[in-house]
Coordinates of C-alpha atoms and ligand atoms in Angstrom, one line a residue:
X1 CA 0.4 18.7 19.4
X2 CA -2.1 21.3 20.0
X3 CA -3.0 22.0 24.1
X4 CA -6.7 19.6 24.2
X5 CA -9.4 21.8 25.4
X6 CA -11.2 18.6 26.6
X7 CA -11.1 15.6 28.8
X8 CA -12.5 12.7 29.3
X9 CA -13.1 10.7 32.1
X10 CA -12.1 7.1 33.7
X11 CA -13.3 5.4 36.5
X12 CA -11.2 2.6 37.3
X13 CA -11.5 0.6 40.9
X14 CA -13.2 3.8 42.4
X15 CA -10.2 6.0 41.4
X16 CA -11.0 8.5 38.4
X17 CA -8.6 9.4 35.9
X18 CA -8.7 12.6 33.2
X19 CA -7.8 11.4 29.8
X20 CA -6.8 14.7 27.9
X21 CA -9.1 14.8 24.5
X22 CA -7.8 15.9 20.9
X23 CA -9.2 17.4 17.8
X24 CA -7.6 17.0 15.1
X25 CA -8.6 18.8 11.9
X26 CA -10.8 16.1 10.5
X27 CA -12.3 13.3 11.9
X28 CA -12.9 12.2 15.3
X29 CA -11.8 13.1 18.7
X30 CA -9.0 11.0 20.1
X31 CA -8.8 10.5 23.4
X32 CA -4.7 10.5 24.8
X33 CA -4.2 7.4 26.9
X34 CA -0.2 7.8 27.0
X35 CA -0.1 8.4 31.1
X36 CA -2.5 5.4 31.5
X37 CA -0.1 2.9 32.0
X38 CA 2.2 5.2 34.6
X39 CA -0.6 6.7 36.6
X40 CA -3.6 3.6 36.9
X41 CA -1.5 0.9 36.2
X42 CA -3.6 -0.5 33.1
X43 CA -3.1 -1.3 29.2
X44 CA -5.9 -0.6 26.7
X45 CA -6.7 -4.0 24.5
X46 CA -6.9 -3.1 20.9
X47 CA -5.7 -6.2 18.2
X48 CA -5.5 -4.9 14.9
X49 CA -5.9 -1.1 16.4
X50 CA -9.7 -0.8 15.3
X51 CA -9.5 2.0 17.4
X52 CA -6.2 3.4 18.2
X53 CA -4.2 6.1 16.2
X54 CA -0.7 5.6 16.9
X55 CA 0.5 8.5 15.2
X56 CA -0.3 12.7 14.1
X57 CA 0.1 12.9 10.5
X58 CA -0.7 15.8 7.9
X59 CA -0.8 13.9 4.8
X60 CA -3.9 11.9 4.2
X61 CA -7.4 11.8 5.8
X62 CA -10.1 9.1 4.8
X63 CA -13.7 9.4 6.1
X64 CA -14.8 5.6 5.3
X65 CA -18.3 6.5 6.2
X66 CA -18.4 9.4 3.5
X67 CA -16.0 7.6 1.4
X68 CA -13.6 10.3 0.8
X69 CA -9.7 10.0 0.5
X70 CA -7.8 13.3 0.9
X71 CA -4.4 13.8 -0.2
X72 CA -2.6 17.1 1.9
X73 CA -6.9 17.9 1.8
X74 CA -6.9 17.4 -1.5
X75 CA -9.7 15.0 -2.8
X76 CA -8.4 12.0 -4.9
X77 CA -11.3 12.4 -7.7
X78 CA -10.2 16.3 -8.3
X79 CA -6.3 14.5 -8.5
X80 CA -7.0 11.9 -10.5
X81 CA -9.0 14.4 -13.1
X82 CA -6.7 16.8 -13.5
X83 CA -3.1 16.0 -11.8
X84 CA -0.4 13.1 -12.7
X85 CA 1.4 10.4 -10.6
X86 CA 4.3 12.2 -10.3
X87 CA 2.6 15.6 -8.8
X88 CA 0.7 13.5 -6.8
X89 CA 4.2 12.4 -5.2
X90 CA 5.2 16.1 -4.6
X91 CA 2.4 17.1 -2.8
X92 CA 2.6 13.7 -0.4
X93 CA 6.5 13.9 0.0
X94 CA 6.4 18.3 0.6
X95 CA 2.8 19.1 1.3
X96 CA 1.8 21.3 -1.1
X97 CA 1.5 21.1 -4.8
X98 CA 4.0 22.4 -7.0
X99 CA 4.8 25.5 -9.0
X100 CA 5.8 24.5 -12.5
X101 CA 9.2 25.2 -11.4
X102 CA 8.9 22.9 -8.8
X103 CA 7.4 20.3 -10.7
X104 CA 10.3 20.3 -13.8
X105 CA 13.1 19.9 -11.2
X106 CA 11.1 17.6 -9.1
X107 CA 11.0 15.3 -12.3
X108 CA 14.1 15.9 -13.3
X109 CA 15.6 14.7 -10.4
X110 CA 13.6 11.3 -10.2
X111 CA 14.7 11.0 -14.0
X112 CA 17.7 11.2 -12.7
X113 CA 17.8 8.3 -10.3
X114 CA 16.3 6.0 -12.3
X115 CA 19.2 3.4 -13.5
X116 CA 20.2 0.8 -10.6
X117 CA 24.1 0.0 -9.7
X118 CA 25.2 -1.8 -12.2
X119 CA 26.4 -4.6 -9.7
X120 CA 22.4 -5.0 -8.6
X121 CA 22.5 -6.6 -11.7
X122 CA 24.6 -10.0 -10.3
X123 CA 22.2 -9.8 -7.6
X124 CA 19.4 -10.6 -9.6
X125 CA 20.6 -13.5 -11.3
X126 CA 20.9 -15.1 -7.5
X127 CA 17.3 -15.6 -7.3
X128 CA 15.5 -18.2 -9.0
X129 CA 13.8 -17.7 -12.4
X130 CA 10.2 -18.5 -11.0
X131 CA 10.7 -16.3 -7.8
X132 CA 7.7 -14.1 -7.2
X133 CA 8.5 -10.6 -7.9
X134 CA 7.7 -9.7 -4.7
X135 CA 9.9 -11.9 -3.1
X136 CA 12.7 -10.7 -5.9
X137 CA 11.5 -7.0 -4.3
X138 CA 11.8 -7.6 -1.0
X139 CA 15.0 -8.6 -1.4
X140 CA 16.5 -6.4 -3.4
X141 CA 14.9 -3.1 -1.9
X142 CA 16.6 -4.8 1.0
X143 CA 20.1 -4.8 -0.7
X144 CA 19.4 -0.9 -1.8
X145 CA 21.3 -0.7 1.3
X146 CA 24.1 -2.1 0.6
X147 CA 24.6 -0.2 -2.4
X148 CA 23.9 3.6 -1.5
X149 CA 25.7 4.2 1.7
X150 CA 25.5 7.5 1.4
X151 CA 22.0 7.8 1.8
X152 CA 21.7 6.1 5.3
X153 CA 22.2 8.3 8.0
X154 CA 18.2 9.1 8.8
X155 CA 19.8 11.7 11.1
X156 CA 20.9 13.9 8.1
X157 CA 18.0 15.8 5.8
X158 CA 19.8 15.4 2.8
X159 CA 20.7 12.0 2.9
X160 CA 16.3 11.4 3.8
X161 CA 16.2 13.0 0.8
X162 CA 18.3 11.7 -1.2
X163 CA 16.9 8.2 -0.4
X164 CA 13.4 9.0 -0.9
X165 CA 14.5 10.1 -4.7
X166 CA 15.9 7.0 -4.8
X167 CA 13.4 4.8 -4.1
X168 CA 10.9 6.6 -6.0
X169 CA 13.1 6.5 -8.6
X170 CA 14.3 3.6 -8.6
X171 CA 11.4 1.1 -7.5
X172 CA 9.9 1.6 -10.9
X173 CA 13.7 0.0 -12.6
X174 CA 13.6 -2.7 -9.8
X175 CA 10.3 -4.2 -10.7
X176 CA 10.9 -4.1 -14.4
X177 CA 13.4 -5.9 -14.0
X178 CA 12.1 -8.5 -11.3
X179 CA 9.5 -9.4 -14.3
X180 CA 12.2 -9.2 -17.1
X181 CA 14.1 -11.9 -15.0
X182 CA 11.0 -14.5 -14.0
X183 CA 10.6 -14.4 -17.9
X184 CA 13.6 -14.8 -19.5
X185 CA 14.3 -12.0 -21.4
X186 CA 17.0 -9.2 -20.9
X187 CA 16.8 -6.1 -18.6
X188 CA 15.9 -2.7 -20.3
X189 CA 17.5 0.4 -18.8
X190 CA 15.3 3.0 -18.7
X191 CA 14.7 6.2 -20.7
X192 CA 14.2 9.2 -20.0
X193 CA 12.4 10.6 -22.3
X194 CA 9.6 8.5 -20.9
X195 CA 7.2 9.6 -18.4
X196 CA 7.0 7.9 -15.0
X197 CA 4.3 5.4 -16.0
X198 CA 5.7 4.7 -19.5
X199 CA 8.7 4.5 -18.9
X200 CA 7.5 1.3 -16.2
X201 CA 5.8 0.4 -19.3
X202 CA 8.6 0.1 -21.3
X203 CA 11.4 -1.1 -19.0
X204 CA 8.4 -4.0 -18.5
X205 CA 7.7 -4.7 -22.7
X206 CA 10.2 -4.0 -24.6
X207 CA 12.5 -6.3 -25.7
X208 CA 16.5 -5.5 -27.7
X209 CA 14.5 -7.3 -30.6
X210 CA 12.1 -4.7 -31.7
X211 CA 10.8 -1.2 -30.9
X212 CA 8.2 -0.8 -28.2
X213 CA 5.9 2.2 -28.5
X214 CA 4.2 3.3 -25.6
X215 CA 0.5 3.6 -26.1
X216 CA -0.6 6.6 -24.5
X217 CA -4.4 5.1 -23.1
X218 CA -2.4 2.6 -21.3
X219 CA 0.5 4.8 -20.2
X220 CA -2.2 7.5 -18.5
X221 CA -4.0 4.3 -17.5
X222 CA -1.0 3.2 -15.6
X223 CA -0.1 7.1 -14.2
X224 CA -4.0 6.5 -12.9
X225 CA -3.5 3.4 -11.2
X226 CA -0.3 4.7 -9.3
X227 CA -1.9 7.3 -8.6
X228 CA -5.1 6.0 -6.8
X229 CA -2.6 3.5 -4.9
X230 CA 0.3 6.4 -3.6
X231 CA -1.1 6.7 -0.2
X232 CA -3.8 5.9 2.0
X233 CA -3.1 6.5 5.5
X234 CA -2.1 4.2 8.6
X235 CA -2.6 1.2 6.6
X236 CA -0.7 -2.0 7.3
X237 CA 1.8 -1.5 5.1
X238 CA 2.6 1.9 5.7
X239 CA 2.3 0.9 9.8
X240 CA 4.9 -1.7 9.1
X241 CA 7.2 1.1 7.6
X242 CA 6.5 3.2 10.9
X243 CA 7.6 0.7 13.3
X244 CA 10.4 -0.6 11.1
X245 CA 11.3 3.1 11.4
X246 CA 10.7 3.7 14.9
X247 CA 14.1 1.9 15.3
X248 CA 16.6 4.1 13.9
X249 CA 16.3 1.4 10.4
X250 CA 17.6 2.4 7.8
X251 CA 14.6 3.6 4.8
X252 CA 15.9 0.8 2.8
X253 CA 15.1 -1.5 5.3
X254 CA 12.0 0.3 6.4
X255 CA 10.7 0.0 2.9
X256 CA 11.4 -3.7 2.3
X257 CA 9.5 -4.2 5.5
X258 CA 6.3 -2.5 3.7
X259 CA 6.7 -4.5 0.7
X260 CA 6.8 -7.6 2.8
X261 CA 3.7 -6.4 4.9
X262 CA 2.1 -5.6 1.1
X263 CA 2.5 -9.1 -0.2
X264 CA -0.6 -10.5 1.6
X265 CA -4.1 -11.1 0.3
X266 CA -5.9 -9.1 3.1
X267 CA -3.6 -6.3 1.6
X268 CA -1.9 -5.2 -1.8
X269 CA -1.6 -9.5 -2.7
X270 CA -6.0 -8.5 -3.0
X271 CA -5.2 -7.7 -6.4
X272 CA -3.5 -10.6 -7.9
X273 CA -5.7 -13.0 -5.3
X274 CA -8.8 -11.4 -7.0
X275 CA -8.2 -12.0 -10.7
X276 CA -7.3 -15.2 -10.1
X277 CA -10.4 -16.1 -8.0
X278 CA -12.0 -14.3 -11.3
X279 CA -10.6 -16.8 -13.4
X280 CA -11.4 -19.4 -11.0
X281 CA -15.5 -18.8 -11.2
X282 CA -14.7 -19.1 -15.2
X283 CA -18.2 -18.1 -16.0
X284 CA -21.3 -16.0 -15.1
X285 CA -23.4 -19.0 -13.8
X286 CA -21.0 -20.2 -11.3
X287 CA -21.2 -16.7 -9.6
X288 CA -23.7 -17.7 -6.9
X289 CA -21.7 -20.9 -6.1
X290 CA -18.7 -18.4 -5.1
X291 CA -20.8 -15.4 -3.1
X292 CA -22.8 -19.1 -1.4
X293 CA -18.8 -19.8 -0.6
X294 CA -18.4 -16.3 1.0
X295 CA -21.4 -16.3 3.0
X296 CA -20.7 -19.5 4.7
X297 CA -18.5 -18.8 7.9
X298 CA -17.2 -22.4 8.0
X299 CA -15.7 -22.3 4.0
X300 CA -12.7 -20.0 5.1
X301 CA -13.6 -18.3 1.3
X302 CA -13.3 -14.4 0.9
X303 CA -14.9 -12.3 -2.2
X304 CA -11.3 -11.0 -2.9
X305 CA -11.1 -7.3 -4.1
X306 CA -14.3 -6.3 -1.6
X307 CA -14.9 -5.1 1.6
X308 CA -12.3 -2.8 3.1
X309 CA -11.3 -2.0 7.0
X310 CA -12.1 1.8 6.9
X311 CA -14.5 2.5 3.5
X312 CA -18.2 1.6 4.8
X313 CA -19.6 3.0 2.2
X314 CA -17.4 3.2 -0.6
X315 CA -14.0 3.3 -2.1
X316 CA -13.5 6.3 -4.4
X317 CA -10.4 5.2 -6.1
X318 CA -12.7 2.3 -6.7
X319 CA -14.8 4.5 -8.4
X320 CA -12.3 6.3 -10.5
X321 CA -10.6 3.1 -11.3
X322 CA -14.0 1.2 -12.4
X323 CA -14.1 4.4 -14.8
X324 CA -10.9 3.9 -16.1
X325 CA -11.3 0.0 -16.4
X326 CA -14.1 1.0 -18.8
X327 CA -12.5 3.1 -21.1
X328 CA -9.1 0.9 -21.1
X329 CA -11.0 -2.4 -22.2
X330 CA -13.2 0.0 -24.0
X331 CA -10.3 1.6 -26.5
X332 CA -8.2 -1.9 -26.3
X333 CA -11.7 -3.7 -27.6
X334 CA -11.8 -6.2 -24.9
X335 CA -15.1 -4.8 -23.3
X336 CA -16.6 -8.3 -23.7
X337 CA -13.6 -10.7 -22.5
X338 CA -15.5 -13.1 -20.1
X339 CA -13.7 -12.2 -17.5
X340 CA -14.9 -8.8 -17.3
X341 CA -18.3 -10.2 -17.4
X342 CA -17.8 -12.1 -14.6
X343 CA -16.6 -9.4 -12.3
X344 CA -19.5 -6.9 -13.6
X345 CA -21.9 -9.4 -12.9
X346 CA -20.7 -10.6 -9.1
X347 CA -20.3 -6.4 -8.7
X348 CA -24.2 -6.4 -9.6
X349 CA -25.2 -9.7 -7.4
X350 CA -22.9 -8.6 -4.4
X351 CA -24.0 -5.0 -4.3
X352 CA -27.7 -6.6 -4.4
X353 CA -27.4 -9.4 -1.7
X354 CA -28.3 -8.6 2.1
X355 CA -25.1 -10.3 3.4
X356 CA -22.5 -7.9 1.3
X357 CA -24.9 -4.6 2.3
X358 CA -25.7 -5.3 5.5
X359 CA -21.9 -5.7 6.5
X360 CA -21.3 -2.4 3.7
X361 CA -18.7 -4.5 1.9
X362 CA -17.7 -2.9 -1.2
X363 CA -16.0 -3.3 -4.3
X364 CA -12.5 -1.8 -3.5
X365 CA -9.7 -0.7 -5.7
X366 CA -8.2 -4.1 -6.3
X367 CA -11.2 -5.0 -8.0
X368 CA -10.6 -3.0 -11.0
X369 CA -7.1 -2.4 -10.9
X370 CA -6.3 -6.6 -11.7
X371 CA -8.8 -6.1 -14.6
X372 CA -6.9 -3.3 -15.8
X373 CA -3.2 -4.4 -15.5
X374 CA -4.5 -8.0 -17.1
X375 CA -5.9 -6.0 -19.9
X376 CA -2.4 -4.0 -20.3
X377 CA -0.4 -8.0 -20.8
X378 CA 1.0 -8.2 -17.3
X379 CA 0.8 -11.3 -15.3
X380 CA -1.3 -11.3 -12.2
X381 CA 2.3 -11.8 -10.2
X382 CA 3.4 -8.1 -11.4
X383 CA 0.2 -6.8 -9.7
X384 CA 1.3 -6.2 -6.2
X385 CA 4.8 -5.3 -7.4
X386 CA 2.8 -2.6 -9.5
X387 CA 1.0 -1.8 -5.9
X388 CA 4.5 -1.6 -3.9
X389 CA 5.7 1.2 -6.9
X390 CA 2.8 3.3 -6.2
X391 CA 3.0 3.2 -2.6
X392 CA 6.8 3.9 -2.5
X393 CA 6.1 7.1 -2.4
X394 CA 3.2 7.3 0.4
X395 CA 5.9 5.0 2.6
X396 CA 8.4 7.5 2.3
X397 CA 6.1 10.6 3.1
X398 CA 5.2 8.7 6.3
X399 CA 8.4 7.9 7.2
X400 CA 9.9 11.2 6.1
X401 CA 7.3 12.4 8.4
X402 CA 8.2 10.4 11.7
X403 CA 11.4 11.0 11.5
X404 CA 11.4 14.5 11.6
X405 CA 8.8 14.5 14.8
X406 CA 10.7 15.8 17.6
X407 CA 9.7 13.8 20.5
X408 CA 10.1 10.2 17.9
X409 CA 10.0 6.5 19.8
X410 CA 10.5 3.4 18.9
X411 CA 7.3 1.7 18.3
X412 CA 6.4 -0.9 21.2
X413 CA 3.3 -2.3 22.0
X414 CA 2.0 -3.6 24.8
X415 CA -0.1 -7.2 24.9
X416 CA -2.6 -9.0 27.2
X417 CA -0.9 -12.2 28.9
X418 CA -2.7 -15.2 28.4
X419 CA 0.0 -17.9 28.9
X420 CA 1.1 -19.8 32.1
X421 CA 1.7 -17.9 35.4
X422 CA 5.3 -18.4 36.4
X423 CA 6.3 -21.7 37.6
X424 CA 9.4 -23.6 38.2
X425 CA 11.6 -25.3 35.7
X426 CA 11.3 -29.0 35.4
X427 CA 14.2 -31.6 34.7
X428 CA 14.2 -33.7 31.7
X429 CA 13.5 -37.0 33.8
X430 CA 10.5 -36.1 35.3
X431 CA 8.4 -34.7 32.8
Ligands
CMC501 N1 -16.0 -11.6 1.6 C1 -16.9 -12.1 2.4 N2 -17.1 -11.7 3.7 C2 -16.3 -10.7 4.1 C3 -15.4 -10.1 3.3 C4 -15.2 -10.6 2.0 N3 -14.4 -10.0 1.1 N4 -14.8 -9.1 3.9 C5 -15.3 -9.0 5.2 N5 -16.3 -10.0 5.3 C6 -17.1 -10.2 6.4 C7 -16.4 -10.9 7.6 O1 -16.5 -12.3 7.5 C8 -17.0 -10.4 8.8 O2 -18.2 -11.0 9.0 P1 -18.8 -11.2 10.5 O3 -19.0 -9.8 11.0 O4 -20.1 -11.9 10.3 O5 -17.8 -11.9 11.3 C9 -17.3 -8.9 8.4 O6 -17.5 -8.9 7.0 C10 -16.3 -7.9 8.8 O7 -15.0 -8.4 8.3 P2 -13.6 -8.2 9.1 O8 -12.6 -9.2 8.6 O9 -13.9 -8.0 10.5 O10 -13.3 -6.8 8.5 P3 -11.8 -6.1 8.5 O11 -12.0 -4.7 8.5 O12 -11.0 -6.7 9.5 O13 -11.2 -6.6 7.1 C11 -10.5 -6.7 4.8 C12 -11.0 -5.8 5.9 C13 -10.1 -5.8 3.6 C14 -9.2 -7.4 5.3 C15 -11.6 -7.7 4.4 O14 -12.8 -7.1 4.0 C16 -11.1 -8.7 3.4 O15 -10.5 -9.7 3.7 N6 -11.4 -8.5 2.0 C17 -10.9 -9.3 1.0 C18 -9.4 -8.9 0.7 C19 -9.3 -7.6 0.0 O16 -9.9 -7.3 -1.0 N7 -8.3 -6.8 0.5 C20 -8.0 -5.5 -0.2 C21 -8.3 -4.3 0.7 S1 -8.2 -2.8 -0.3 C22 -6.5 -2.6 -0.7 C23 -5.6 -2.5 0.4 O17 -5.8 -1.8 1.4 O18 -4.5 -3.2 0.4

């Protein structure tokens, strides 16, 4: 950490303390409360860290307020026009983009790690047929390892390595086949002739039966939507991963934790949670019934797929993936399924009523990705699964990243007691 060239001040109880001040590239100043505790003898307060960064990190910056998403300072439209899913992971996981050279034996050896132990195989069958997939992922990222031992010791580079392949590898293969199981059918190894996305594609449609063809609008479709999801920050998820980490966990573990953290609604479950509340309002005219639910404080209700705890403005991969929702539905013909008019129309009557502007909540990118993916034939219960592929790789980078910091702790907030004051024990009798 660069020397801070300012400092703030506290006054606490008469006594003033300096609180050394940071710049960091982008963004705003952070003030360094680490001696706090040791010198005045006080926490800071700070549920759901609104306002805390718990970490430095070099690989992706969002201004909310300008709505911009940066990948190694790279801006996510500029990716999504001209890069792929796969470079994309490069440039998280080593922090620059590749040389061609890079790029062909970076693929190569993802291509390479594709196919699961055989065993895994037995381990499927274990769950039920009408698991979620996510609870099929959870568990069997989990089990990763048990299988690759050698790829464990987080103290040596290579075996990191080798683990983050792995998983981005492999987490594609995994999900396929989570799906594949809740719906009968046999798995499909994969191929590697495929490309990253269509190869997810085909491990997920095609059946011993007949030949599957990839269509190539719905395999760059599906590069996009990994894409847009890799990384984004301190997120939940990805904060999970951290603290998971912070232990000396192994990244298998570390990573099932994300996937749990994923899983619910307020996170990567938005996606499936908004189609299906998209299917719930049925039609255009029960649209003001639903945004009179999410205005009412007392109804519990939530516009799924908008609002967003950093965008204020908006979300670009919102943006890019609205684009590409168009032109999917708009090549498969399905521009005028009634679904899609529902969400365009609650997208026009949300961005127009004073409750959703006044508190800036936007469509985000679970909006348009469900629309997408249920366009493509996937059930709404592969959507997050889709999500925990595509964020593999932003996991990893994180965690890569922590681990290799040289003055690494475990993760251990601090809390404000609220319960009883100490007080004696009382015997069963006489309560
Ligand atoms: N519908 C109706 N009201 C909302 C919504 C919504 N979707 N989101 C926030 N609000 C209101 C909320 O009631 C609160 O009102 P008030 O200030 O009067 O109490 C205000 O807006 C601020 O909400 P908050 O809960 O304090 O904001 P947050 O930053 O803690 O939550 C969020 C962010 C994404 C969890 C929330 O907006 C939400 O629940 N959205 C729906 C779920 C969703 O789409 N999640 C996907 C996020 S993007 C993908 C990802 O990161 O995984």
């Amino acid at each position: 950490m660069a020397e801070s060239k300012k400092s703030a001040t506290l006054t606490l109880d008469g006594k003033t303390y300096d609180l050394p001040v940071h710049s960091p590239t982008l963004g705003p100043d952070v003030l360094d409360i680490r001696k706090l505790y040791g010198e005045a003898d006080v926490f800071t307060f700070d549920p759901g860290f609104t306002s805390t960064a718990a970490c430095e990190s070099a690989i992706t910056y969002i201004d909310g307020d300008k709505g911009e998403l940066l990948h190694r300072g790279y801006p996510i439209e500029q990716l999504a026009a001209h890069s792929s899913y796969v470079e994309v992971c490069y440039l998280l996981l080593y922090g620059e983009l590749p040389t061609a050279s890079q790029l062909a034996d970076f693929k190569s050896r993802i291509t390479r790690h594709t196919m699961v132990h055989e065993q895994m195989h037995n381990f499927f069958r274990g769950f039920r047929r009408d698991s979620h997939p996510m609870a099929t992922m959870v568990g069997v990222v989990g089990a990763m390892s048990a299988f690759y031992h050698d790829s464990l010791d987080i103290n040596d580079p290579w075996q990191r390595e080798v683990a983050a392949i792995r998983m981005v590898a492999k987490l594609p293969t995994i999900a396929a086949m989570a799906y594949k199981y809740s719906v009968g059918q046999p798995f499909v190894y994969p191929k590697n002739a495929l490309s990253y996305a269509g190869n997810f594609l085909h491990m997920c449609f095609a059946v011993p039966a007949e030949d599957y063809v990839v269509n190539p609008i719905l395999e760059k479709a599906m590069d996009r939507i990994m894409m847009l999801h890799a990384d984004h920050e301190q997120n939940a998820s990805t904060s999970t991963v951290r603290l998971a980490g912070s232990s000396g966990a192994n990244p298998f573990a570390c990573i099932a934790a994300g996937i749990a953290c994923l899983w619910g609604p307020a996170h990567g479950g938005a996606n499936q949670a908004c189609l299906e509340m998209l299917k719930e309002i049925g039609t255009v005219d029960r649209i003001p019934e639903f945004v009179a639910k999410a205005k009412d404080k007392n109804s519990g209700f939530r516009l799924m797929g908008f609002g967003h705890r950093v965008y204020k403005n908006f979300d670009p991969r919102a943006t890019v993936m609205k684009e590409s929702a168009d032109e999917v539905l708009g090549l498969l013909g399905v521009d005028n399924n009634p679904l899609l008019q529902v969400a365009k129309e609650l997208e026009r009557i949300a961005l127009s009523d004073d409750y959703f502007v006044s508190k800036k909540l936007y469509p985000n990118v679970d909006f348009y990705s469900g629309i997408i993916l249920e366009a493509m034939g996937f059930p709404t219960s592969m959507f997050t699964p889709i999500f925990a592929i595509s964020r593999t790789v932003g996991w990893i980078s994180q965690w890569k990243e922590m681990i290799g910091e040289k003055n690494q702790k475990i993760g251990r907030p601090r809390q404000l007691y609220i319960g009883s004051p100490k007080r004696d024990y009382v015997d069963i009798r006489h309560r």
